[in-house]
CSV table of N, CA and C in Angstrom, one decimal:
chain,number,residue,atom,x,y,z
I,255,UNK,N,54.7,-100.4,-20.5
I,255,UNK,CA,55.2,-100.9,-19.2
I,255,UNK,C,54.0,-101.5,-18.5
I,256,UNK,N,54.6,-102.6,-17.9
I,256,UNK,CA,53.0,-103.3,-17.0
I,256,UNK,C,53.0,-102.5,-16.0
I,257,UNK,N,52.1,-102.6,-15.2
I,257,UNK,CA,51.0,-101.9,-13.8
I,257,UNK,C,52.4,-102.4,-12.7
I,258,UNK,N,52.6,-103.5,-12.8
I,258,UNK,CA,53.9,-103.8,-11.7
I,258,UNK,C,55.1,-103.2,-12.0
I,259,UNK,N,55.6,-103.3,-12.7
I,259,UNK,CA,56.9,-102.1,-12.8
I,259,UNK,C,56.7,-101.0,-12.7
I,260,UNK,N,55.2,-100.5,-13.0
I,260,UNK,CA,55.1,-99.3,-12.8
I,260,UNK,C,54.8,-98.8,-11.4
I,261,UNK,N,54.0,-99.9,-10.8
I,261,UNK,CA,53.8,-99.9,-9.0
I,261,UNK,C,55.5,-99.8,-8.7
I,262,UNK,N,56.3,-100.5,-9.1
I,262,UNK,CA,57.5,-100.5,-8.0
I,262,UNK,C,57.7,-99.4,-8.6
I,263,UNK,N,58.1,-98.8,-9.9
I,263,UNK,CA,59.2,-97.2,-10.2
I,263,UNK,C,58.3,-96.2,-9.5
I,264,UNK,N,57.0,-96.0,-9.0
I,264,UNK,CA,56.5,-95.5,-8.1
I,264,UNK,C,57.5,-95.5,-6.6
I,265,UNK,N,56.8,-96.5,-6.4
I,265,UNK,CA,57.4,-97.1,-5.0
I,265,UNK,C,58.8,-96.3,-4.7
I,266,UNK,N,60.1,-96.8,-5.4
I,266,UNK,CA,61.2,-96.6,-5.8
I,266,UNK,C,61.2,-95.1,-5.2
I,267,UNK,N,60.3,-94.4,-6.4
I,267,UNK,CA,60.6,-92.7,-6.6
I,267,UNK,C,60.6,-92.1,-5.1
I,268,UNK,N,59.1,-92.7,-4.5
I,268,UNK,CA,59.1,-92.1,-3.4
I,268,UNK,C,59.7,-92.6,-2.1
I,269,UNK,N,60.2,-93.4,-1.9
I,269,UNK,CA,61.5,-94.1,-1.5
I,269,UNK,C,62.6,-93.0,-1.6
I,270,UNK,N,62.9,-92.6,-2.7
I,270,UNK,CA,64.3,-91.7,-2.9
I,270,UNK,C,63.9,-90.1,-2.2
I,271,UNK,N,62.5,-90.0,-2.6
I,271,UNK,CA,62.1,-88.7,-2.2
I,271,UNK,C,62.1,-88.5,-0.5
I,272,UNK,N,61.7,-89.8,0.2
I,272,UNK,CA,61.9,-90.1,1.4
I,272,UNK,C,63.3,-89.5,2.0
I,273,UNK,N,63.9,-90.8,1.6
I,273,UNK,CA,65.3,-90.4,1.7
I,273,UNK,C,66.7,-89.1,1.6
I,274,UNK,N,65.9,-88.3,0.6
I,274,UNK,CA,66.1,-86.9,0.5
I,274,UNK,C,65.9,-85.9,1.4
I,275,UNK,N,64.3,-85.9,1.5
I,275,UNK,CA,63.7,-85.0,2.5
I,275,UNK,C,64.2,-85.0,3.7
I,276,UNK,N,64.8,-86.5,4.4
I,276,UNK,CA,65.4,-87.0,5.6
I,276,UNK,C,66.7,-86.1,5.7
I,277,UNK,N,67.7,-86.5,4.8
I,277,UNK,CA,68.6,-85.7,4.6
I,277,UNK,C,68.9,-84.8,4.4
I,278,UNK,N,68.0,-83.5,4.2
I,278,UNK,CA,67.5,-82.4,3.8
I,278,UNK,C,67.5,-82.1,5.8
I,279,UNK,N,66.6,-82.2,6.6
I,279,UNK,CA,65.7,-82.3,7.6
I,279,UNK,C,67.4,-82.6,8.6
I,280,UNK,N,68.4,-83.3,8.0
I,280,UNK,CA,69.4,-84.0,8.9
I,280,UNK,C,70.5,-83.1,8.6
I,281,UNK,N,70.8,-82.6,8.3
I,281,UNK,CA,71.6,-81.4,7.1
I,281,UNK,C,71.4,-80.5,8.0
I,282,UNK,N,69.9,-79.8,8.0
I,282,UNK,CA,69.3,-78.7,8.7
I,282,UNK,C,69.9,-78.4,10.3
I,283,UNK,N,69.2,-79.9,10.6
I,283,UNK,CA,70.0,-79.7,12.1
I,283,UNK,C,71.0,-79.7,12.4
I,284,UNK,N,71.9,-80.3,11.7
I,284,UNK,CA,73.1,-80.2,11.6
I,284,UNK,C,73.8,-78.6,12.3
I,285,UNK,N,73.2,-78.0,11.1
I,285,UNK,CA,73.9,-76.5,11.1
I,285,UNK,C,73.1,-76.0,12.6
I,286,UNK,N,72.1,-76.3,13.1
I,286,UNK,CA,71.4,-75.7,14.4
I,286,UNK,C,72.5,-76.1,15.6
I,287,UNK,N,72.9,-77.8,15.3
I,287,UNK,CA,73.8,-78.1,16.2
I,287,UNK,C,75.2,-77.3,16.0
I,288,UNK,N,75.7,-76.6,15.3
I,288,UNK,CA,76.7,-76.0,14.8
I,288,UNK,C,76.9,-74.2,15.0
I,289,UNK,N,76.1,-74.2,15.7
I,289,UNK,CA,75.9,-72.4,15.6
I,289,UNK,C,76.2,-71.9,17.0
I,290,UNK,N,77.2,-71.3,17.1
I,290,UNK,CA,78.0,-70.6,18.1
I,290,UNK,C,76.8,-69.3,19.1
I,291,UNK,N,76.7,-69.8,20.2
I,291,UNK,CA,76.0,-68.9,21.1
I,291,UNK,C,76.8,-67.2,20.5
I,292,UNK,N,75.5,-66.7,20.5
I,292,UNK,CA,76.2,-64.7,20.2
I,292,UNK,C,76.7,-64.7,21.6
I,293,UNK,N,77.7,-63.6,21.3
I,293,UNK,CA,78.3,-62.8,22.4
I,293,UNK,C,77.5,-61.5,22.9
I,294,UNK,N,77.1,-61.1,23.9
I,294,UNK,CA,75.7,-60.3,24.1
I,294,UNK,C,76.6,-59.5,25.5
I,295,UNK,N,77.0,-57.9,25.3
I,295,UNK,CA,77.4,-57.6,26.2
I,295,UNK,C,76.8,-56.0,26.2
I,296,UNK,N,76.8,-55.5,27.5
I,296,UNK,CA,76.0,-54.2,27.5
I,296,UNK,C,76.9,-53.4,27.3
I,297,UNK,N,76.4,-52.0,26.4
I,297,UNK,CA,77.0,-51.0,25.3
I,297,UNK,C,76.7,-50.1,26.6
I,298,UNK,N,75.6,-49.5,27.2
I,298,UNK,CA,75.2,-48.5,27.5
I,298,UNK,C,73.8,-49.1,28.7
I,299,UNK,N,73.7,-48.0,29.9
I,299,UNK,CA,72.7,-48.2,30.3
I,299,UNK,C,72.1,-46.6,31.1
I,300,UNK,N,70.9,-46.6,30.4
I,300,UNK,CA,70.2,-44.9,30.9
I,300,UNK,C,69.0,-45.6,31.9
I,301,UNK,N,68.9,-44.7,32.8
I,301,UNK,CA,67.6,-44.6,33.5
I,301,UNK,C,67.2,-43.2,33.2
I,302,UNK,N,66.0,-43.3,32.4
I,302,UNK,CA,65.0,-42.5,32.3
I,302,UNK,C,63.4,-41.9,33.3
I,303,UNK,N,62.8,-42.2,32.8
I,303,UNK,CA,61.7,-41.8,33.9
I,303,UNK,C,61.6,-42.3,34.7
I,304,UNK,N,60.0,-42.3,35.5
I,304,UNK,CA,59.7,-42.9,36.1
I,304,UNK,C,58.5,-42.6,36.4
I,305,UNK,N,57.7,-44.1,36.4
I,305,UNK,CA,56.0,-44.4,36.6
I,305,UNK,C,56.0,-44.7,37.9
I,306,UNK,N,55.2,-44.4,38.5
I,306,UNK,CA,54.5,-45.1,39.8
I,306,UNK,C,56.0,-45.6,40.4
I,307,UNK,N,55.8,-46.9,41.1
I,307,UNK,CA,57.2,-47.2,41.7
I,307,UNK,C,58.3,-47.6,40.5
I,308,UNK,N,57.9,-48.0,39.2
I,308,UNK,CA,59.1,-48.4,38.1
I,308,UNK,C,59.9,-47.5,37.7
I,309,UNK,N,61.1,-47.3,37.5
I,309,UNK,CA,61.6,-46.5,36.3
I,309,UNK,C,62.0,-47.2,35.2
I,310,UNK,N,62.6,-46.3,34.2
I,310,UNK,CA,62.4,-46.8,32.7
I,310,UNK,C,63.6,-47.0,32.7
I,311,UNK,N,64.3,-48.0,32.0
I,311,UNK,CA,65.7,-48.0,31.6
I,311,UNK,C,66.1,-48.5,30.2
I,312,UNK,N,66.7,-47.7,30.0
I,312,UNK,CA,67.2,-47.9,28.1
I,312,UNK,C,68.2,-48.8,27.8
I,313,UNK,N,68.2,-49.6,27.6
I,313,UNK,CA,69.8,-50.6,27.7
I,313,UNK,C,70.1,-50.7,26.0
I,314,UNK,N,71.7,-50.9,25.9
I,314,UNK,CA,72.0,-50.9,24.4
I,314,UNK,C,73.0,-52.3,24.5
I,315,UNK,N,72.4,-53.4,23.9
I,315,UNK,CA,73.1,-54.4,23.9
I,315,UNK,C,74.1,-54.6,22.0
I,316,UNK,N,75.2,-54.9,23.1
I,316,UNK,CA,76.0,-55.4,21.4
I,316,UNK,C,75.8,-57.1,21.8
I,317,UNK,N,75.4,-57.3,20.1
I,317,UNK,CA,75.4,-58.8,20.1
I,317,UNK,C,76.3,-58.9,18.7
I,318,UNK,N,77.2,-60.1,19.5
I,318,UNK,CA,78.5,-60.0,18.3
I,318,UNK,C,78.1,-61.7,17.6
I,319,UNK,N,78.1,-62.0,16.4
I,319,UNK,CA,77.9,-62.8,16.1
I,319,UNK,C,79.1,-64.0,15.3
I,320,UNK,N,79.9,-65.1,16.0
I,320,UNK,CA,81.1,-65.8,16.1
I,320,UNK,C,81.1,-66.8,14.8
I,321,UNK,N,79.5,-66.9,14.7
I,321,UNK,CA,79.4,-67.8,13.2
I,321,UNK,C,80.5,-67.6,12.0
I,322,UNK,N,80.1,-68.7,11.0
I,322,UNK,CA,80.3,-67.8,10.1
I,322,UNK,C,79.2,-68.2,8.9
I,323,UNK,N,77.7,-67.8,9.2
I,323,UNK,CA,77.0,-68.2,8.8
I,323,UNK,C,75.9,-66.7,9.2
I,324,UNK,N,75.6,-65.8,8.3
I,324,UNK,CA,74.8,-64.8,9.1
I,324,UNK,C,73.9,-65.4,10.5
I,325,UNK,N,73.7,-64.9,11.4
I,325,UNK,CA,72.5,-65.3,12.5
I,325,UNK,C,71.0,-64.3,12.4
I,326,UNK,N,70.3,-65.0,11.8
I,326,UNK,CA,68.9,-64.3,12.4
I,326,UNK,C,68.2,-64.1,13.2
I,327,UNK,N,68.1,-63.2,14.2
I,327,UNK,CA,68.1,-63.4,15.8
I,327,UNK,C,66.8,-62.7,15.6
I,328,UNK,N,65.3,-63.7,16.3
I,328,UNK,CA,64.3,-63.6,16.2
I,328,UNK,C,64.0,-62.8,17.6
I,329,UNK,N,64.3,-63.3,18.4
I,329,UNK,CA,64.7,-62.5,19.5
I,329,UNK,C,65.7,-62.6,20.6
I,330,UNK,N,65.2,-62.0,21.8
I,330,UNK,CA,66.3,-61.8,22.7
I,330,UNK,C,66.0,-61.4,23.6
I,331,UNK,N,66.3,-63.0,24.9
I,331,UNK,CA,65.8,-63.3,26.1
I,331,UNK,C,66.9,-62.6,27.2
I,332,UNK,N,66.9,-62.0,28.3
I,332,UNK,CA,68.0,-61.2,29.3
I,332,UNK,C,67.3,-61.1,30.6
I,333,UNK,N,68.4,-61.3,31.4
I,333,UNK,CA,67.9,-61.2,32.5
I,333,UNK,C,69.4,-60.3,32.8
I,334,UNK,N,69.3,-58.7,33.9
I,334,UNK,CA,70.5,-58.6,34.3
I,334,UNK,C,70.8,-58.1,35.1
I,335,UNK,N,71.5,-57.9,35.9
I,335,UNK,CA,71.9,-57.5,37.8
I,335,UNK,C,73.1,-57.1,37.2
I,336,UNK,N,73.4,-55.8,38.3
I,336,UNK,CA,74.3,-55.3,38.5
I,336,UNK,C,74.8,-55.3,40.0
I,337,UNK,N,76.3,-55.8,40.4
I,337,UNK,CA,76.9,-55.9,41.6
I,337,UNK,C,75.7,-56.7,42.7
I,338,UNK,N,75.3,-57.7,41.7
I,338,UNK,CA,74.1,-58.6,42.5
I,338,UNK,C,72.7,-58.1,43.0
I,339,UNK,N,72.5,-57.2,42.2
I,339,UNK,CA,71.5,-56.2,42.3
I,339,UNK,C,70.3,-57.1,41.3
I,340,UNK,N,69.5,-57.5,40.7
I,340,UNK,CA,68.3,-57.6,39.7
I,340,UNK,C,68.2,-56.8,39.4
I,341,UNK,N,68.4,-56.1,38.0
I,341,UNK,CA,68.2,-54.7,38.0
I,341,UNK,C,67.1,-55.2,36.9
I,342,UNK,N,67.2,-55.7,35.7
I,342,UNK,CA,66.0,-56.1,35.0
I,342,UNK,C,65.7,-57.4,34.3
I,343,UNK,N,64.9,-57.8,33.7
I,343,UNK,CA,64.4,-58.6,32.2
I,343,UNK,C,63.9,-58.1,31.3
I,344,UNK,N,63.6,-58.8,30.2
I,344,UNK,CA,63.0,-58.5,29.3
I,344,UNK,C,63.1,-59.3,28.0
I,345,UNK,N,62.6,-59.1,26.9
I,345,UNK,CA,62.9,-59.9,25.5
I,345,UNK,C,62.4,-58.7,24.3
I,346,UNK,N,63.7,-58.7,23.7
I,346,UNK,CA,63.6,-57.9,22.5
I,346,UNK,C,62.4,-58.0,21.6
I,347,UNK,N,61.8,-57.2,20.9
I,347,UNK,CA,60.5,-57.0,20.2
I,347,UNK,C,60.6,-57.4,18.6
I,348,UNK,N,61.6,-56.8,18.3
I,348,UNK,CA,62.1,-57.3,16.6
I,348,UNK,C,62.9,-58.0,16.2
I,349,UNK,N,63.5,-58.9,15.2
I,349,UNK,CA,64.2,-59.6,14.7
I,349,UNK,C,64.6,-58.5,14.0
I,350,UNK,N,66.6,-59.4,13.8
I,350,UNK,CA,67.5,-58.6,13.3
I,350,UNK,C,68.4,-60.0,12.6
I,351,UNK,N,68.9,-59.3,11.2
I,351,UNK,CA,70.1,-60.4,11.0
I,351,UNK,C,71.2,-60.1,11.2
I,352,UNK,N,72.2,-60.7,11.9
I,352,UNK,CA,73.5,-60.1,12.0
I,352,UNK,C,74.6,-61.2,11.2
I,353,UNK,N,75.2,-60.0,10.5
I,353,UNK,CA,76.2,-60.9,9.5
I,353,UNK,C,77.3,-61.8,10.0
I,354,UNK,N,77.6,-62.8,9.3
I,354,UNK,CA,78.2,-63.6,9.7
I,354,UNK,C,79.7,-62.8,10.5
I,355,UNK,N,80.3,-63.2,11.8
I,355,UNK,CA,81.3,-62.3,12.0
I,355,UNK,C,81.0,-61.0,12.4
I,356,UNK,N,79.9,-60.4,12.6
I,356,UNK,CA,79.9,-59.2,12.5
I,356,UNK,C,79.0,-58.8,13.7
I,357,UNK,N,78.4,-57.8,14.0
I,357,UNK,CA,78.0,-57.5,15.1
I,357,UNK,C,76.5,-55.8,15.1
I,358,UNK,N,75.5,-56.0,16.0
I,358,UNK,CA,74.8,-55.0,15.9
I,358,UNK,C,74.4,-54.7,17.5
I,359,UNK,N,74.0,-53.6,17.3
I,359,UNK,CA,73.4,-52.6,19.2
I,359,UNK,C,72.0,-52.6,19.0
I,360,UNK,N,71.3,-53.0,19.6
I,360,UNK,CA,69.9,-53.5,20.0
I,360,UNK,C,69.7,-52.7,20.9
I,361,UNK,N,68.9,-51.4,21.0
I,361,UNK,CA,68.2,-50.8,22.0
I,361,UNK,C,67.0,-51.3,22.7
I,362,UNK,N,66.8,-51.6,23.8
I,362,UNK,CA,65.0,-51.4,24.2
I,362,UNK,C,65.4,-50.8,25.7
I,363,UNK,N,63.8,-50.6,25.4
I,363,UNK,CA,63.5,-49.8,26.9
I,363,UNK,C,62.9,-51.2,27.8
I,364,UNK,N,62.9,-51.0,29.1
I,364,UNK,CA,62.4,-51.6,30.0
I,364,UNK,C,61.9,-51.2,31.1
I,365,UNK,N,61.6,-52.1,32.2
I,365,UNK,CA,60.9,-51.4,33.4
I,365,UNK,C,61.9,-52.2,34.5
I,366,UNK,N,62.0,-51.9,36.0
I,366,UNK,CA,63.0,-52.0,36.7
I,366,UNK,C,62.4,-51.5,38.2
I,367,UNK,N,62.3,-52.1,39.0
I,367,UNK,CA,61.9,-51.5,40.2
I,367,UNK,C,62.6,-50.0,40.9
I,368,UNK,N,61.8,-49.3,41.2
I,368,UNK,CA,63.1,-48.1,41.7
I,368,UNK,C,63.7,-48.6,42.7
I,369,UNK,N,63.1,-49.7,43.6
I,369,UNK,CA,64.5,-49.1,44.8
I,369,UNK,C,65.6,-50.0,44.5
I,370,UNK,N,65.6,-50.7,43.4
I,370,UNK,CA,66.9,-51.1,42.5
I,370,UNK,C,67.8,-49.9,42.0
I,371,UNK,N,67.3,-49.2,41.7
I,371,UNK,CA,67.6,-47.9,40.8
I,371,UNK,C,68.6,-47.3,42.0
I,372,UNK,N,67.6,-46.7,43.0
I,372,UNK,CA,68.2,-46.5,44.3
I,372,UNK,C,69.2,-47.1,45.0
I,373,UNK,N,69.7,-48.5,45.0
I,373,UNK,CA,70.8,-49.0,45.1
I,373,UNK,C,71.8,-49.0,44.5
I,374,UNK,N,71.7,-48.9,43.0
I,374,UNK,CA,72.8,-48.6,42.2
I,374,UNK,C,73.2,-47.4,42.5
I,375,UNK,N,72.2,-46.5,42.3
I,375,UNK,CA,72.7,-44.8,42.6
I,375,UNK,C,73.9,-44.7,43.7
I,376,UNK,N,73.3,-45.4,45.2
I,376,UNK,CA,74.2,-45.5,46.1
I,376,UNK,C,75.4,-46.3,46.1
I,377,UNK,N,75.5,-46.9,45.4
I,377,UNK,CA,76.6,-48.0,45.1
I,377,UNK,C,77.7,-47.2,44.4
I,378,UNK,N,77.3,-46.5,43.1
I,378,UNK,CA,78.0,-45.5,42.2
I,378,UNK,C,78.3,-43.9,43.4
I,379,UNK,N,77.4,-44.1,43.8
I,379,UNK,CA,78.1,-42.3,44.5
I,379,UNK,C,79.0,-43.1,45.4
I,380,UNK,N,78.9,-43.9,45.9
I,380,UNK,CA,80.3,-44.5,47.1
I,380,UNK,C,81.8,-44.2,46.1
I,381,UNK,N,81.8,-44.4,45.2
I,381,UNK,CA,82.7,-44.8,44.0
I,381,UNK,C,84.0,-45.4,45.1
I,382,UNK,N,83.7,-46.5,45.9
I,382,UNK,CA,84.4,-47.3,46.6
I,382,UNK,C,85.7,-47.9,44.8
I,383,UNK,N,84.7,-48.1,43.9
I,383,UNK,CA,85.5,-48.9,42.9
I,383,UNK,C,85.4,-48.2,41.6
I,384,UNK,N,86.3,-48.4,40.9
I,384,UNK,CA,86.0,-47.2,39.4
I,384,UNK,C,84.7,-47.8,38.6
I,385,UNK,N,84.5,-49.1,38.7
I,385,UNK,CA,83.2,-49.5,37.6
I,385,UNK,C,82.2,-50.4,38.5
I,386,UNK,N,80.8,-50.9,37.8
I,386,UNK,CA,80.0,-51.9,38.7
I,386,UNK,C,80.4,-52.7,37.7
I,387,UNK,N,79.9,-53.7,38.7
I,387,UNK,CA,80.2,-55.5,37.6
I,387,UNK,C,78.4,-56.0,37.0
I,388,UNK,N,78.3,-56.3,36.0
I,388,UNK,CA,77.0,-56.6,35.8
I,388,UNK,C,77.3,-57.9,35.3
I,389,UNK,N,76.5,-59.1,35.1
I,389,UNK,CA,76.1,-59.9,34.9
I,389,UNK,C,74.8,-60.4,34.1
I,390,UNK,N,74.9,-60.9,33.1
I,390,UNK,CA,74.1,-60.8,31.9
I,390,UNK,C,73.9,-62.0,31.2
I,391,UNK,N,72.5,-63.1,30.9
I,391,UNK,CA,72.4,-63.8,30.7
I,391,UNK,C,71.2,-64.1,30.7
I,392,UNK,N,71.3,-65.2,29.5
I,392,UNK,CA,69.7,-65.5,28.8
I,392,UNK,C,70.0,-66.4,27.9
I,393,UNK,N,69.0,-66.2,26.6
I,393,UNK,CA,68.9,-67.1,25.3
I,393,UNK,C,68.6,-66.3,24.2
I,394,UNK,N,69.6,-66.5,23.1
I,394,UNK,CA,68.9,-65.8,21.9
I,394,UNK,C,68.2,-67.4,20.7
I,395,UNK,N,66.7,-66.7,20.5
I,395,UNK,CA,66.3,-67.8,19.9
I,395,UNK,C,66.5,-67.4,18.4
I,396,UNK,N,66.9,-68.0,17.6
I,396,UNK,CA,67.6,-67.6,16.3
I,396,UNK,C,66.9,-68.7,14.9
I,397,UNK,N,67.2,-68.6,13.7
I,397,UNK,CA,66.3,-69.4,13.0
I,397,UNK,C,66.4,-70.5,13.2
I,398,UNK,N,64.8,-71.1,13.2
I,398,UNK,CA,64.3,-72.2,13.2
I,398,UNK,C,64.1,-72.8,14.3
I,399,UNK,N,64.0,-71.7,15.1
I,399,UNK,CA,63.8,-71.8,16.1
I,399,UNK,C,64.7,-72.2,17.6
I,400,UNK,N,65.7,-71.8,16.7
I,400,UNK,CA,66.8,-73.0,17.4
I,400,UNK,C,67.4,-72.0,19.0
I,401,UNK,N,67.4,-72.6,20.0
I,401,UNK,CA,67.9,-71.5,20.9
I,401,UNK,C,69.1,-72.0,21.6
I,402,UNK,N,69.9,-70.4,21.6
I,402,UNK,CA,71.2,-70.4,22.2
I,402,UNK,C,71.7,-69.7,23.2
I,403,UNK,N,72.2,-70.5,24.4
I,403,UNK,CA,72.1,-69.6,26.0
I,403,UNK,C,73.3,-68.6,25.9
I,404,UNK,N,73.5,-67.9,26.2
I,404,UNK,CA,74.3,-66.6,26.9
I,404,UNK,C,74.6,-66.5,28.0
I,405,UNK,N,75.8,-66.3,28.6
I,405,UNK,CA,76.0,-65.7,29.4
I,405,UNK,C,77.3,-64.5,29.8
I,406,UNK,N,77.2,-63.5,30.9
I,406,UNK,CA,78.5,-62.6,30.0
I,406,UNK,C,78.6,-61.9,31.1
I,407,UNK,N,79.8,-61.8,32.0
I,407,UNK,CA,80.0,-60.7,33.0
I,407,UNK,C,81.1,-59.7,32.4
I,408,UNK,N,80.9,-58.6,32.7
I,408,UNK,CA,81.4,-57.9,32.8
I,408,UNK,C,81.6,-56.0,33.3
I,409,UNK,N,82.2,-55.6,33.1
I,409,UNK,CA,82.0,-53.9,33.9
I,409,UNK,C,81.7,-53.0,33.3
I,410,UNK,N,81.0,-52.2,33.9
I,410,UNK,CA,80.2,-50.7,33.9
I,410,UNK,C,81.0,-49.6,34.1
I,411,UNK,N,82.0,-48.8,33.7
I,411,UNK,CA,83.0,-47.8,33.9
I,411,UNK,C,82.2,-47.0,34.8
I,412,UNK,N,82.6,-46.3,35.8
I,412,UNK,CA,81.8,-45.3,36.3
I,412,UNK,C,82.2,-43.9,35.8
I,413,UNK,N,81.4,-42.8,35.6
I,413,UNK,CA,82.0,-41.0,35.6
I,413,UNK,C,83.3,-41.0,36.1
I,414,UNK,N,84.1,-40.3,36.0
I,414,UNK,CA,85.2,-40.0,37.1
I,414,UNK,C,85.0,-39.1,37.6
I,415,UNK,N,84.8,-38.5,39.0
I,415,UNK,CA,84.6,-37.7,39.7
I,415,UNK,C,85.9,-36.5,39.3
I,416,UNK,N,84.5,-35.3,39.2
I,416,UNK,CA,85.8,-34.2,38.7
I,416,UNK,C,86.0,-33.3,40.0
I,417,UNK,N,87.2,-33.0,39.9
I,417,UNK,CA,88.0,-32.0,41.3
I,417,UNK,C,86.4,-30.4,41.3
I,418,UNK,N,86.2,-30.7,42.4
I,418,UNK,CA,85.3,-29.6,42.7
I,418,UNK,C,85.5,-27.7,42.4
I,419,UNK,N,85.3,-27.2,41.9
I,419,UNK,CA,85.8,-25.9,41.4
I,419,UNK,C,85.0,-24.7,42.3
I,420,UNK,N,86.2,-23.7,42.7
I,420,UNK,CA,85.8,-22.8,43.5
I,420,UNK,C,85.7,-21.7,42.8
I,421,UNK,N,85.3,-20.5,42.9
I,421,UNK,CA,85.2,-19.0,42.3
I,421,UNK,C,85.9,-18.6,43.5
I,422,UNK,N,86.7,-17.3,43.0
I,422,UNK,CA,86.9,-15.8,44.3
I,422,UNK,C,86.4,-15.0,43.9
């Protein structure tokens, strides 16, 4: 083969390889543009201690995942108020894969001002209403960086106040 055919089936090759890797790269995004925000709603919420003016709070988030493509959720951005309260933020510390369709409870602990704490407290002893309303939103950044906003209202059941019991 002469030097010139060999220059162009060069050329050629990486021309094709171009064109691949493009498609490859266009493919990719594709599915990023295609990936359904998780559904992110609060399981559970404890207040634990308390430092200096903070208390601790435990929250257990379900993150339901609508794909049908597992989601690898690298982490997990939240900000959340209850009955217009700020109660906290935070971002989850570990990655988790959640199966395609399928769903997982994400614990962490947080920090939270107390006289937030103290508002809720008085909000729930009024039991004017059976639940509080929370409000919950953020971003979950998922592979490749790809990030998807959230957002999610909904209620907090309260105790039901039990009939007070007498002895004779």
């Amino acid at each position: 083969m002469s030097d010139r055919v060999s220059g162009h089936l060069t050329t050629v090759v990486a021309m094709v390889a171009f064109a691949l890797a493009l498609s490859v790269l266009a493919a990719c995004a594709s599915v990023g543009a295609r990936l359904a925000a998780p559904k992110v709603t609060v399981e559970s919420i404890s207040v634990g201690g308390i430092r200096g003016t903070d208390a601790m709070v435990t929250l257990s988030l379900r993150v339901e995942n609508p794909n049908a493509i597992d989601l690898m959720l690298q982490s997990l951005r939240f900000g959340l108020s209850i009955d217009d309260i700020a109660l906290t933020s935070g971002t989850t510390a570990h990655s988790e894969t959640i199966a395609a369709g399928g769903s997982a409870v994400i614990e962490l602990e947080t920090r939270t001002n107390l006289n937030a704490v103290l508002q809720l407290i008085t909000l729930s002893a009024n039991r004017r209403m059976p639940s509080l309303q929370y409000a919950l939103d953020g971003e979950a950044i998922v592979q490749n960086g790809i990030r998807l906003p959230f957002a999610r209202r909904g209620d907090i059941p309260l105790p039901a106040a039990s009939a007070p019991t007498y002895s004779r």
